Amino acid sequence: MPEPIATGVRAPDAPRPAGAQVRYADPAAWLVCDLVGRVLRDWPGDREPVGVLGVSEYATGDTLRRVAAEVVKHAVSPLRFVAASPGTLVGLSCLQFGLHGPSLLLTMPPSDGLPVARVLAGRWLTGAAPAVLLVTHEVDRSGTHRGTCELLEAA
C-alpha cells in the first residue's frame, strides 16, 4: 500500500543526496524531493502526468541569500541562479521523478495557502492530472526545513 502522506525535516546545510541529477538546488527543494520520492515509491500509477502543487512562503530563501553573498564577492556561478528560483521547490521533484503534469508554487504560508491549493488541486484532478502531489514547506526558528507531501487522486 502506498504511503499517501509523508513528513520530513532537513537541515539547511545538509549535503546533496547521493545520485542527485542536479548539482545546485536549495535545501528546501531536496526536502520536497525526498518527500515526493517517499510518497511515489509504492504508488502504482503512471508518474508522467502527475501534477505537483507546492505551498511555501520561504521557498528557496537559503539559496537566494547565498547568491546575494556571492554577488558581493563577484564570484557567483550562473548555475546558482537556476537553483535560487522559487519554482525549484517543485521543479526539482518534477525533474527527478519524470513528472510532467501541471506544477505551481504558491508563495504564501501553508496555513493560508493550503485551502487555495486544495481547491486548485481539485480542479486539476478533473482532467489536467490523474493525481496531484500537494507539498508544503516551512522553516522553523532554528532554520530547520519542515515539509509534508500528500498524494491526491481523482475520485
Short mmCIF file of C-alpha atoms in Angstrom, two decimals:
data_model
loop_
_atom_site.label_atom_id
_atom_site.label_comp_id
_atom_site.label_asym_id
_atom_site.label_seq_id
_atom_site.Cartn_x
_atom_site.Cartn_y
_atom_site.Cartn_z
CA MET A 1 0.00 0.00 0.00
CA PRO A 2 1.49 3.39 -0.93
CA GLU A 3 2.24 5.93 1.76
CA PRO A 4 -0.22 8.76 0.90
CA ILE A 5 1.35 11.32 3.22
CA ALA A 6 4.99 11.92 4.14
CA THR A 7 6.54 14.43 6.51
CA GLY A 8 10.18 15.27 7.00
CA VAL A 9 12.88 17.69 8.08
CA ARG A 10 16.20 18.77 6.59
CA ALA A 11 18.98 20.96 7.95
CA PRO A 12 19.88 23.90 5.68
CA ASP A 13 23.48 22.69 5.43
CA ALA A 14 22.67 19.03 4.71
CA PRO A 15 24.67 17.60 1.79
CA ARG A 16 23.19 16.95 -1.63
CA PRO A 17 21.69 13.45 -1.82
CA ALA A 18 23.79 10.73 -3.45
CA GLY A 19 22.87 10.20 -7.09
CA ALA A 20 21.28 13.64 -7.44
CA GLN A 21 20.96 14.76 -11.06
CA VAL A 22 21.23 18.44 -10.21
CA ARG A 23 24.41 20.00 -8.84
CA TYR A 24 22.89 23.06 -7.19
CA ALA A 25 19.48 23.07 -5.57
CA ASP A 26 18.09 24.66 -2.46
CA PRO A 27 17.82 22.55 0.73
CA ALA A 28 14.07 23.06 0.62
CA ALA A 29 13.90 21.53 -2.86
CA TRP A 30 15.86 18.47 -1.69
CA LEU A 31 13.46 18.06 1.24
CA VAL A 32 10.44 18.22 -1.07
CA CYS A 33 12.15 15.82 -3.48
CA ASP A 34 12.71 13.32 -0.66
CA LEU A 35 9.09 13.56 0.46
CA VAL A 36 7.79 13.15 -3.11
CA GLY A 37 10.00 10.09 -3.57
CA ARG A 38 8.67 8.50 -0.40
CA VAL A 39 5.06 9.06 -1.45
CA LEU A 40 5.63 7.79 -5.00
CA ARG A 41 7.79 4.81 -4.01
CA ASP A 42 4.93 2.27 -3.92
CA TRP A 43 2.31 4.18 -5.89
CA PRO A 44 1.32 2.05 -8.91
CA GLY A 45 0.10 4.89 -11.15
CA ASP A 46 1.76 6.49 -14.18
CA ARG A 47 4.05 9.25 -12.91
CA GLU A 48 4.35 11.21 -16.15
CA PRO A 49 1.00 13.10 -15.93
CA VAL A 50 1.15 13.71 -12.15
CA GLY A 51 0.88 17.34 -11.04
CA VAL A 52 2.86 18.98 -8.25
CA LEU A 53 1.43 21.84 -6.21
CA GLY A 54 3.59 23.46 -3.54
CA VAL A 55 2.89 25.96 -0.79
CA SER A 56 5.79 27.79 0.85
CA GLU A 57 6.39 31.34 1.98
CA TYR A 58 10.12 30.67 2.37
CA ALA A 59 10.79 28.60 -0.80
CA THR A 60 14.44 28.95 -1.88
CA GLY A 61 15.42 31.62 0.65
CA ASP A 62 18.68 29.92 1.64
CA THR A 63 19.95 29.85 -1.94
CA LEU A 64 18.79 33.42 -2.61
CA ARG A 65 20.87 34.61 0.34
CA ARG A 66 23.86 32.54 -0.84
CA VAL A 67 23.64 34.09 -4.32
CA ALA A 68 23.46 37.59 -2.83
CA ALA A 69 26.59 36.91 -0.75
CA GLU A 70 28.44 35.60 -3.82
CA VAL A 71 27.44 38.64 -5.89
CA VAL A 72 29.07 40.90 -3.30
CA LYS A 73 32.29 38.86 -3.73
CA HIS A 74 31.93 38.96 -7.55
CA ALA A 75 32.12 35.16 -7.61
CA VAL A 76 28.65 33.89 -8.41
CA SER A 77 28.02 30.85 -10.59
CA PRO A 78 25.20 31.24 -13.14
CA LEU A 79 24.03 27.77 -12.07
CA ARG A 80 23.13 29.21 -8.69
CA PHE A 81 20.55 31.50 -10.29
CA VAL A 82 18.56 28.49 -11.51
CA ALA A 83 18.71 26.93 -8.04
CA ALA A 84 17.52 30.20 -6.49
CA SER A 85 14.28 30.29 -8.47
CA PRO A 86 11.37 29.73 -6.09
CA GLY A 87 9.88 27.31 -8.63
CA THR A 88 12.81 24.97 -7.96
CA LEU A 89 10.94 23.90 -4.83
CA VAL A 90 8.53 21.87 -7.00
CA GLY A 91 10.56 21.73 -10.22
CA LEU A 92 13.35 19.58 -8.82
CA SER A 93 10.89 16.80 -7.97
CA CYS A 94 9.45 17.01 -11.47
CA LEU A 95 12.93 16.53 -12.92
CA GLN A 96 13.99 13.76 -10.54
CA PHE A 97 10.81 11.68 -10.95
CA GLY A 98 9.72 12.47 -14.52
CA LEU A 99 6.57 14.33 -13.51
CA HIS A 100 5.18 16.30 -16.45
CA GLY A 101 1.74 17.27 -15.18
CA PRO A 102 0.86 20.81 -14.13
CA SER A 103 3.07 22.37 -11.46
CA LEU A 104 2.82 25.51 -9.39
CA LEU A 105 4.26 27.04 -6.24
CA LEU A 106 2.04 29.28 -4.14
CA THR A 107 4.40 31.63 -2.31
CA MET A 108 2.49 32.06 0.91
CA PRO A 109 2.40 30.45 4.34
CA PRO A 110 0.89 26.94 4.23
CA SER A 111 -1.71 28.00 6.81
CA ASP A 112 -3.07 30.49 4.26
CA GLY A 113 -2.24 28.62 1.07
CA LEU A 114 -3.44 25.08 1.75
CA PRO A 115 -7.15 25.86 1.33
CA VAL A 116 -6.40 27.54 -2.02
CA ALA A 117 -4.10 24.68 -3.04
CA ARG A 118 -6.75 22.06 -2.27
CA VAL A 119 -9.29 23.87 -4.46
CA LEU A 120 -6.75 24.17 -7.28
CA ALA A 121 -5.73 20.50 -6.93
CA GLY A 122 -9.40 19.54 -7.12
CA ARG A 123 -9.68 21.38 -10.44
CA TRP A 124 -6.54 19.71 -11.79
CA LEU A 125 -8.00 16.31 -10.84
CA THR A 126 -11.00 16.90 -13.12
CA GLY A 127 -8.81 16.46 -16.20
CA ALA A 128 -5.40 18.11 -16.06
CA ALA A 129 -3.82 15.36 -13.91
CA PRO A 130 -4.86 11.93 -12.59
CA ALA A 131 -3.05 12.66 -9.33
CA VAL A 132 -1.56 15.71 -7.62
CA LEU A 133 1.27 15.83 -5.11
CA LEU A 134 0.44 18.57 -2.61
CA VAL A 135 3.60 19.67 -0.81
CA THR A 136 4.16 22.21 1.94
CA HIS A 137 7.38 23.70 3.23
CA GLU A 138 8.17 25.84 6.25
CA VAL A 139 11.30 26.82 8.17
CA ASP A 140 11.32 26.79 11.96
CA ARG A 141 13.18 29.22 14.23
CA SER A 142 16.30 27.02 14.25
CA GLY A 143 16.49 27.15 10.44
CA THR A 144 15.36 23.55 10.00
CA HIS A 145 13.25 22.92 6.92
CA ARG A 146 9.98 21.06 7.53
CA GLY A 147 7.72 19.70 4.87
CA THR A 148 4.80 17.48 4.01
CA CYS A 149 3.72 15.72 0.85
CA GLU A 150 0.27 14.30 0.19
CA LEU A 151 -0.87 12.35 -2.86
CA LEU A 152 -4.36 13.34 -4.02
CA GLU A 153 -6.13 11.24 -6.64
CA ALA A 154 -9.27 11.74 -8.70
CA ALA A 155 -12.31 10.09 -7.14
#
